[in-house]
Structure formats: C-alpha cells, structure tokens
Tab-separated table of C-alpha atoms in Angstrom:
chain	number	residue	atom	x	y	z
A	477	MET	CA	0.000	0.000	0.000
A	478	ALA	CA	1.110	3.585	-0.671
A	479	ASN	CA	-0.300	6.981	0.099
A	480	THR	CA	-2.003	8.961	-2.645
A	481	ILE	CA	1.039	11.110	-3.406
A	482	GLU	CA	3.365	8.105	-3.676
A	483	LEU	CA	0.870	6.209	-5.793
A	484	LYS	CA	0.598	9.010	-8.332
A	485	GLN	CA	4.372	9.144	-8.536
A	486	GLN	CA	4.585	5.396	-9.093
A	487	ILE	CA	2.043	5.606	-11.912
A	488	ALA	CA	3.905	8.524	-13.518
A	489	GLN	CA	7.184	6.587	-13.331
A	490	GLY	CA	5.684	3.622	-15.176
A	491	GLU	CA	5.525	1.155	-12.295
A	492	TYR	CA	1.986	0.185	-13.281
A	493	ASP	CA	2.564	0.073	-17.034
A	494	ALA	CA	2.883	-3.723	-17.136
A	495	ALA	CA	-0.449	-4.100	-15.342
A	496	PHE	CA	-2.082	-1.526	-17.627
A	497	THR	CA	-0.761	-3.342	-20.687
A	498	LYS	CA	-2.131	-6.660	-19.449
A	499	LEU	CA	-5.549	-5.211	-18.636
A	500	TYR	CA	-6.060	-2.734	-21.454
A	501	GLY	CA	-3.422	-3.300	-24.140
A	502	ALA	CA	-0.155	-1.507	-24.865
A	503	SER	CA	-1.835	1.270	-26.842
A	504	ALA	CA	-3.928	2.294	-23.815
A	505	VAL	CA	-1.126	2.755	-21.254
A	506	GLN	CA	-0.972	6.553	-21.407
A	507	GLU	CA	-4.746	6.829	-21.287
A	508	GLN	CA	-4.900	4.580	-18.219
A	509	ARG	CA	-2.101	6.461	-16.467
A	510	LYS	CA	-4.217	9.593	-16.742
A	511	ARG	CA	-7.438	7.795	-15.824
A	512	TYR	CA	-6.010	6.351	-12.615
A	513	THR	CA	-4.174	9.539	-11.665
A	514	ASP	CA	-7.316	11.630	-12.192
A	515	LEU	CA	-9.256	9.188	-10.015
A	516	ILE	CA	-6.707	9.509	-7.212
A	517	ASP	CA	-7.066	13.293	-7.490
A	518	GLU	CA	-10.821	12.939	-7.043
A	519	PHE	CA	-10.278	10.666	-4.049
A	520	GLU	CA	-8.042	13.300	-2.460
A	521	LYS	CA	-10.642	16.023	-2.998
A	522	LYS	CA	-13.301	13.928	-1.311
A	523	TYR	CA	-11.416	12.121	1.439
A	524	GLY	CA	-8.184	14.067	1.960
A	525	THR	CA	-4.583	13.878	0.799
A	526	SER	CA	-1.836	11.485	1.835
A	527	ARG	CA	-4.292	8.713	2.735
A	528	THR	CA	-2.924	5.186	2.429
A	529	VAL	CA	-4.747	3.654	-0.506
A	530	ARG	CA	-5.044	0.627	-2.753
A	531	LEU	CA	-6.268	0.256	-6.321
A	532	TYR	CA	-8.891	-2.288	-7.329
A	533	SER	CA	-10.631	-3.100	-10.602
A	534	ALA	CA	-13.305	-5.440	-11.942
A	535	PRO	CA	-14.124	-5.870	-15.636
A	536	GLY	CA	-17.361	-5.925	-17.526
A	537	ARG	CA	-18.149	-9.129	-19.335
A	538	THR	CA	-19.529	-10.313	-22.623
A	539	GLU	CA	-21.419	-13.484	-23.320
A	540	ILE	CA	-20.066	-15.303	-26.363
A	541	GLY	CA	-22.322	-18.324	-26.084
A	542	GLY	CA	-24.914	-19.618	-23.654
A	543	ASN	CA	-27.514	-16.858	-23.656
A	544	HIS	CA	-29.762	-17.181	-20.591
A	545	THR	CA	-28.695	-20.705	-19.737
A	546	ASP	CA	-26.956	-20.160	-16.387
A	547	HIS	CA	-30.139	-19.775	-14.344
A	548	ASN	CA	-31.243	-23.230	-15.564
A	549	ASN	CA	-27.881	-24.861	-14.832
A	550	GLY	CA	-26.642	-24.811	-18.413
A	551	VAL	CA	-23.240	-24.006	-19.904
A	552	VAL	CA	-21.786	-20.689	-21.079
A	553	LEU	CA	-18.801	-19.302	-22.916
A	554	ALA	CA	-18.035	-15.832	-21.599
A	555	GLY	CA	-15.196	-13.361	-21.457
A	556	SER	CA	-14.156	-10.314	-19.492
A	557	VAL	CA	-13.583	-7.134	-21.508
A	558	ASN	CA	-11.171	-4.227	-21.254
A	559	LEU	CA	-13.904	-1.917	-20.007
A	560	ASP	CA	-13.858	-1.964	-16.237
A	561	MET	CA	-14.762	-0.395	-12.925
A	562	VAL	CA	-11.802	1.017	-11.006
A	563	ALA	CA	-11.595	2.143	-7.379
A	564	VAL	CA	-9.185	3.988	-5.121
A	565	VAL	CA	-9.763	2.687	-1.601
A	566	SER	CA	-8.582	3.438	1.922
A	567	PRO	CA	-9.730	1.601	5.073
A	568	ASN	CA	-11.379	3.612	7.839
A	569	GLU	CA	-12.096	2.991	11.519
A	570	ASP	CA	-15.814	3.760	11.304
A	571	ASN	CA	-17.147	0.394	10.095
A	572	ILE	CA	-18.850	2.410	7.373
A	573	ILE	CA	-18.374	1.645	3.679
A	574	ARG	CA	-18.514	4.901	1.712
A	575	VAL	CA	-18.575	4.653	-2.071
A	576	LYS	CA	-18.518	7.749	-4.261
A	577	SER	CA	-18.770	7.141	-8.003
A	578	LEU	CA	-17.511	9.646	-10.550
A	579	GLY	CA	-20.439	11.414	-12.211
A	580	PHE	CA	-22.902	10.653	-9.402
A	581	ASP	CA	-23.681	13.072	-6.576
A	582	LYS	CA	-24.894	10.450	-4.121
A	583	ILE	CA	-22.528	8.614	-1.785
A	584	ASP	CA	-23.450	5.125	-0.669
A	585	ASP	CA	-23.002	4.825	3.109
A	586	VAL	CA	-23.335	1.278	4.421
A	587	ASP	CA	-22.844	0.365	8.085
A	588	VAL	CA	-21.265	-3.093	8.131
A	589	ASN	CA	-22.600	-3.651	11.648
A	590	VAL	CA	-26.026	-4.015	10.009
A	591	LEU	CA	-25.958	-6.692	7.332
A	592	ILE	CA	-29.611	-7.700	7.045
A	593	PRO	CA	-31.407	-6.497	3.889
A	594	GLN	CA	-32.830	-2.983	4.074
A	595	PRO	CA	-36.093	-2.724	2.093
A	596	GLN	CA	-35.494	0.908	1.132
A	597	GLU	CA	-32.219	-0.068	-0.571
A	598	ALA	CA	-33.783	-2.558	-2.994
A	599	GLU	CA	-32.680	-1.934	-6.593
A	600	HIS	CA	-30.038	0.549	-5.382
A	601	SER	CA	-26.273	0.064	-5.237
A	602	ALA	CA	-26.180	0.265	-1.424
A	603	SER	CA	-28.075	-3.037	-1.325
A	604	LEU	CA	-25.309	-4.700	-3.340
A	605	ILE	CA	-22.623	-3.382	-0.980
A	606	ARG	CA	-24.501	-4.674	2.060
A	607	GLY	CA	-25.248	-7.999	0.394
A	608	VAL	CA	-21.644	-8.578	-0.646
A	609	ALA	CA	-20.445	-7.728	2.871
A	610	LYS	CA	-22.889	-10.276	4.306
A	611	GLY	CA	-21.708	-12.854	1.793
A	612	ILE	CA	-18.065	-12.320	2.763
A	613	VAL	CA	-18.957	-12.778	6.443
A	614	ASP	CA	-20.949	-15.924	5.679
A	615	ALA	CA	-17.925	-17.257	3.769
A	616	GLY	CA	-15.831	-16.869	6.915
A	617	GLY	CA	-14.180	-13.555	6.094
A	618	LYS	CA	-14.030	-10.337	8.038
A	619	VAL	CA	-15.376	-7.000	6.836
A	620	GLY	CA	-14.807	-3.405	7.841
A	621	GLY	CA	-15.221	0.154	6.718
A	622	PHE	CA	-13.486	1.858	3.825
A	623	ASP	CA	-13.652	5.058	1.803
A	624	CYS	CA	-13.829	4.527	-1.945
A	625	TYR	CA	-13.856	6.666	-5.068
A	626	SER	CA	-14.692	4.761	-8.231
A	627	THR	CA	-15.073	5.300	-11.943
A	628	SER	CA	-16.428	3.033	-14.638
A	629	ASN	CA	-16.448	2.802	-18.414
A	630	VAL	CA	-18.696	-0.284	-18.267
A	631	LEU	CA	-21.737	1.514	-19.616
A	632	ARG	CA	-24.891	1.051	-17.537
A	633	GLY	CA	-27.624	-0.778	-19.409
A	634	SER	CA	-25.202	-1.843	-22.147
A	635	GLY	CA	-25.429	-5.579	-21.540
A	636	LEU	CA	-21.796	-5.717	-20.325
A	637	SER	CA	-23.042	-6.164	-16.758
A	638	SER	CA	-21.989	-3.097	-14.841
A	639	SER	CA	-23.863	-4.457	-11.812
A	640	ALA	CA	-21.774	-7.644	-11.742
A	641	ALA	CA	-18.577	-5.597	-12.106
A	642	PHE	CA	-19.672	-3.489	-9.127
A	643	GLU	CA	-20.443	-6.562	-7.016
A	644	VAL	CA	-17.101	-8.160	-7.885
A	645	LEU	CA	-15.288	-4.893	-7.207
A	646	ILE	CA	-16.785	-4.599	-3.706
A	647	GLY	CA	-16.027	-8.261	-3.082
A	648	ARG	CA	-12.403	-7.824	-4.114
A	649	ILE	CA	-12.015	-4.759	-1.906
A	650	LEU	CA	-13.412	-6.485	1.186
A	651	ASN	CA	-11.408	-9.625	0.415
A	652	GLY	CA	-8.196	-7.650	-0.008
A	653	LEU	CA	-8.576	-5.270	2.935
A	654	PHE	CA	-10.093	-7.532	5.580
A	655	ALA	CA	-10.274	-11.196	4.520
A	656	GLY	CA	-6.616	-11.643	3.637
A	657	GLY	CA	-7.441	-12.701	0.084
A	658	ALA	CA	-8.918	-15.970	1.373
A	659	VAL	CA	-12.151	-15.716	-0.626
A	660	SER	CA	-11.707	-17.278	-4.073
A	661	ALA	CA	-12.748	-15.698	-7.356
A	662	ILE	CA	-15.546	-18.272	-7.692
A	663	GLU	CA	-16.790	-17.492	-4.173
A	664	ILE	CA	-16.728	-13.751	-4.897
A	665	ALA	CA	-18.885	-14.392	-7.966
A	666	GLN	CA	-21.337	-16.468	-5.940
A	667	ILE	CA	-21.464	-13.769	-3.275
A	668	GLY	CA	-22.167	-11.163	-5.946
A	669	GLN	CA	-25.058	-13.228	-7.286
A	670	TYR	CA	-26.390	-13.650	-3.743
A	671	ALA	CA	-26.298	-9.880	-3.219
A	672	GLU	CA	-28.093	-9.249	-6.504
A	673	ASN	CA	-30.748	-11.908	-5.907
A	674	VAL	CA	-31.473	-11.365	-2.211
A	675	TYR	CA	-30.561	-7.740	-1.487
A	676	TYR	CA	-31.038	-5.955	-4.823
A	677	GLY	CA	-34.041	-8.042	-5.864
A	678	LYS	CA	-33.009	-9.206	-9.336
A	679	PRO	CA	-33.099	-12.971	-9.996
A	680	SER	CA	-29.892	-13.156	-12.043
A	681	GLY	CA	-27.952	-16.284	-12.886
A	682	LEU	CA	-24.268	-16.650	-12.055
A	683	MET	CA	-22.680	-16.098	-15.458
A	684	ASP	CA	-22.220	-12.316	-15.203
A	685	GLN	CA	-20.424	-12.373	-11.869
A	686	MET	CA	-18.361	-15.446	-12.745
A	687	ALA	CA	-17.051	-14.006	-15.998
A	688	SER	CA	-16.117	-10.731	-14.281
A	689	SER	CA	-14.530	-12.362	-11.236
A	690	VAL	CA	-12.571	-15.170	-12.926
A	691	GLY	CA	-11.557	-13.058	-15.941
A	692	GLY	CA	-10.335	-14.010	-19.377
A	693	LEU	CA	-12.192	-16.326	-21.737
A	694	VAL	CA	-13.937	-19.053	-19.751
A	695	TYR	CA	-16.207	-22.040	-20.253
A	696	ILE	CA	-18.507	-22.511	-17.260
A	697	ASP	CA	-20.711	-25.507	-16.537
A	698	PHE	CA	-23.425	-24.655	-13.986
A	699	ALA	CA	-24.768	-28.198	-13.564
A	700	ASP	CA	-23.955	-27.797	-9.861
A	701	PRO	CA	-24.309	-24.050	-9.180
A	702	LYS	CA	-22.636	-24.375	-5.777
A	703	ASN	CA	-19.586	-25.945	-7.414
A	704	PRO	CA	-19.493	-24.710	-11.019
A	705	ILE	CA	-16.838	-26.096	-13.330
A	706	VAL	CA	-14.765	-23.200	-14.674
A	707	GLU	CA	-12.286	-23.831	-17.468
A	708	LYS	CA	-10.046	-21.251	-19.126
A	709	VAL	CA	-10.181	-21.340	-22.913
A	710	ASP	CA	-6.867	-20.272	-24.421
A	711	TYR	CA	-7.485	-18.553	-27.721
A	712	ASP	CA	-5.908	-15.369	-29.045
A	713	PHE	CA	-8.659	-13.489	-30.875
A	714	VAL	CA	-6.386	-10.512	-31.583
A	715	HIS	CA	-3.770	-12.743	-33.245
A	716	SER	CA	-6.543	-14.135	-35.436
A	717	GLY	CA	-7.611	-10.650	-36.474
A	718	TYR	CA	-10.831	-10.562	-34.460
A	719	THR	CA	-11.975	-7.918	-32.038
A	720	LEU	CA	-15.155	-7.477	-30.044
A	721	CYS	CA	-17.047	-4.258	-30.730
A	722	THR	CA	-19.776	-2.742	-28.588
A	723	ILE	CA	-22.416	-0.900	-30.589
A	724	ASP	CA	-24.926	1.541	-29.109
A	725	SER	CA	-28.264	0.128	-30.232
A	726	GLY	CA	-30.262	2.738	-28.347
A	727	ALA	CA	-31.722	0.073	-26.063
A	728	ASP	CA	-31.221	0.002	-22.303
A	729	HIS	CA	-31.199	-3.061	-20.046
A	730	ALA	CA	-31.343	-1.051	-16.826
A	731	ASP	CA	-35.129	-1.082	-16.410
A	732	LEU	CA	-35.868	-4.625	-17.553
A	733	THR	CA	-35.867	-6.451	-14.214
A	734	ASP	CA	-39.429	-7.770	-14.607
A	735	GLU	CA	-38.820	-8.950	-18.172
A	736	TYR	CA	-35.563	-10.589	-17.108
A	737	ALA	CA	-37.276	-12.323	-14.186
A	738	ALA	CA	-39.827	-13.875	-16.548
A	739	MET	CA	-37.163	-15.863	-18.420
A	740	PRO	CA	-36.062	-18.257	-15.674
A	741	VAL	CA	-39.650	-18.528	-14.413
A	742	GLU	CA	-40.936	-19.645	-17.806
A	743	MET	CA	-38.033	-21.996	-18.430
A	744	LYS	CA	-38.546	-23.569	-15.022
A	745	ALA	CA	-42.256	-23.934	-15.759
A	746	VAL	CA	-41.293	-26.200	-18.653
A	747	ALA	CA	-38.951	-28.128	-16.367
A	748	ALA	CA	-41.770	-28.497	-13.830
A	749	PHE	CA	-43.922	-30.162	-16.501
A	750	PHE	CA	-41.370	-33.001	-16.422
A	751	GLY	CA	-41.095	-32.988	-12.632
A	752	LYS	CA	-37.736	-31.197	-12.664
A	753	GLU	CA	-36.561	-27.888	-11.201
A	754	VAL	CA	-34.403	-26.703	-14.103
A	755	LEU	CA	-34.104	-27.448	-17.818
A	756	HIS	CA	-30.643	-28.944	-17.374
A	757	ASP	CA	-32.356	-31.985	-15.852
A	758	VAL	CA	-34.932	-32.373	-18.646
A	759	ASP	CA	-34.232	-34.838	-21.453
A	760	GLU	CA	-34.298	-32.847	-24.700
A	761	ALA	CA	-35.749	-35.737	-26.712
A	762	ALA	CA	-38.557	-36.112	-24.172
A	763	PHE	CA	-39.245	-32.371	-24.404
A	764	TYR	CA	-39.747	-32.584	-28.163
A	765	ARG	CA	-41.889	-35.717	-27.886
A	766	HIS	CA	-44.247	-33.881	-25.536
A	767	ILE	CA	-43.903	-30.392	-26.987
A	768	ALA	CA	-47.586	-30.060	-27.883
A	769	GLU	CA	-48.631	-30.909	-24.328
A	770	VAL	CA	-45.978	-28.626	-22.849
A	771	ARG	CA	-47.212	-25.785	-25.036
A	772	LYS	CA	-50.777	-26.180	-23.759
A	773	VAL	CA	-49.641	-26.044	-20.129
A	774	THR	CA	-46.890	-23.400	-20.242
A	775	GLY	CA	-47.607	-21.322	-23.359
A	776	ASP	CA	-45.757	-20.542	-26.559
A	777	ARG	CA	-43.110	-18.250	-25.089
A	778	ALA	CA	-42.037	-20.745	-22.442
A	779	VAL	CA	-41.673	-23.439	-25.100
A	780	LEU	CA	-39.601	-21.152	-27.316
A	781	ARG	CA	-37.347	-20.323	-24.390
A	782	ALA	CA	-36.841	-24.006	-23.649
A	783	ILE	CA	-35.887	-24.598	-27.306
A	784	HIS	CA	-33.474	-21.685	-26.997
A	785	PHE	CA	-31.909	-23.234	-23.872
A	786	PHE	CA	-31.275	-26.599	-25.524
A	787	ASN	CA	-29.865	-24.980	-28.681
A	788	GLU	CA	-27.563	-22.664	-26.720
A	789	ASN	CA	-26.171	-25.505	-24.636
A	790	ARG	CA	-25.190	-27.392	-27.803
A	791	ARG	CA	-23.792	-24.241	-29.400
A	792	VAL	CA	-21.482	-23.489	-26.459
A	793	LYS	CA	-20.003	-26.976	-26.491
A	794	SER	CA	-19.388	-26.706	-30.236
A	795	GLN	CA	-17.772	-23.291	-29.806
A	796	VAL	CA	-15.410	-24.472	-27.089
A	797	ARG	CA	-14.468	-27.581	-29.060
A	798	ALA	CA	-13.748	-25.485	-32.179
A	799	LEU	CA	-11.659	-22.952	-30.279
A	800	LYS	CA	-9.570	-25.704	-28.716
A	801	GLU	CA	-9.021	-27.423	-32.054
A	802	ILE	CA	-7.996	-24.186	-33.767
A	803	GLY	CA	-5.719	-23.353	-30.844
A	804	ARG	CA	-3.971	-26.707	-31.090
A	805	ALA	CA	-3.620	-26.400	-34.869
A	806	SER	CA	-1.992	-22.986	-34.605
C-alpha cells in the first residue's frame, strides 16, 4: 500500500505500465495512467490527501455463447472485456463503507454492523454493498469500513453487466482489505449473485459475476451451481484478427428487471412439466416428444425459451471444441 502522493508518482514513473498493458493493451497505457491519476485526485478532494490507498478493478463481461442458460444450470462461454470499474480505496475505523462514483452526486453509506437487507435499498447500489459484505462474512471472512472513489467505463444498461462488475469490485475490496485474500474468485462471484438476488431483488444467474470475477475467456458448466466447473479457454482473438465491438443500439437493459425475471420462471415452468426444477435436468428428446402438451400447459413463449436453452447448450459446447481445435492447430 502507498499513500495517494506516492501512488501518483509510481504511476507517472511507469511502475503500473505492465499491469495496464495486461488489462487494457499496450496502446492504452498513457490513457490509463491519466485515468487512474485523475481518479486519485478525485479521491483526495473527497477524502483528503496522503491517505494510504489501494487500487482495485473489476471488468465488464460479454457473453459469447450460452444466452440465458446459467439460471437453468446450463453451460456458457463468456469473457471479461477491457472496459472496467476502477476504485481507489482506503480503510477507515468507522465500520462504514462509503462509495462515491464519478459522475454521481450520491454517496453510498453502508454500516457493516447491520448486514440484514434494508427494504429501502432494494434496486439501489447500497443493497449490493450490504449484500456482498454479508456474503463475505458468511464465507468466513471479516469485513470493515473503507472510503472509496470509483469510476467506470462499463456503460450502464449496455449488456456488459456493470452491476456484476460493481459486485465483484466490492467483493475484491473487502477480500483484499479484511479477509486476507482468502475468498476465491468463484466465491466472490457467488457472493455477488447472492447480493443481486437477495438484497437488490433481481433474480440473475451466475454467469455475469463469474465471468467478471474469474476473468479471461472461460467455459462454465453450472450443472452444480454451488460448485461450477470453470475452465479457461486459451485462444488469441487478436492474433486471429478478431476484435469485439460494442455498438450503441439505443436500447437500455437497466429497467428490464421484470422482463428478465420472466425468463427463468418460464423456463422452469417447462422443467416443472417433467417434474424437474431446471431445464438442465430435462431430457431434450422427451421435451420434443411432448412439446404439444408442454405448449398447452406453459404457453408458446415458455416453449420457445426451452428450445433456446437446448440450442444454446449445444452451441457453447461446439464453440469451445472449435476454439480448442484451432488453438492446437496454430
């Protein structure tokens, strides 16, 4: 750890260039030097100079395959992106977590002595902070107060999961400051999902948090959500001449909680027809044999979503197999 003045000097002298190159690419080093230094300046304005601080980051994520399969224990192919949420953090003695985000006037103040859900915080970022803190405690870690100034270029409502990045960021901060790094990346993802489901009130699957927390390109099998199988997929898209582009479609995911919640409900309604809890446990051939009956009971949209689930599961496995074969051939 270093104080704010020392940290800015270290950044200026290039001590973080290797990390910036790894996270953002060599062409972005100067931009990230300025971004981090400006953020430290903002921290100083809000919380004072010469504070001992640490830097934390958590990336947004993109889903490459496995659209809406995680909440029914399917498989996904996902990757973290070079758009991320960054924080300058200093512990305090108040047992209060204070998070100020660049561009937002409000500061989230969360007393870590009170970790039960607060109804007035539902669908607000404070609920995620409190939920992640409770998850860390339940995992056997300690929590405490800290002052944080953050910035993000993971656009809200963009589909890159800014909420998961925020949950993972808070989890990493608490893990680093108070839990001695004992909470694994997979556990931090599970804690983030818990916070989003129970405290925020959004019934998300685990893919968003897992892709952000584990990082890189990963294949994840959610057959056992408590013990997901996570496998790194080594493939150099840049070397192959591919890049991922985010396009502003004019749509916004931020206010679609009810629509999102309908997806797992309808998929699970199909599973219930076969006496199962999730589609992972339903035999696909049996589903198609009984599709007319399923349609009468659950409706057209639920049936279409079940078809989508089965198709996506196959597609992910084909994608991973192809990437591995190409990687070996090259």
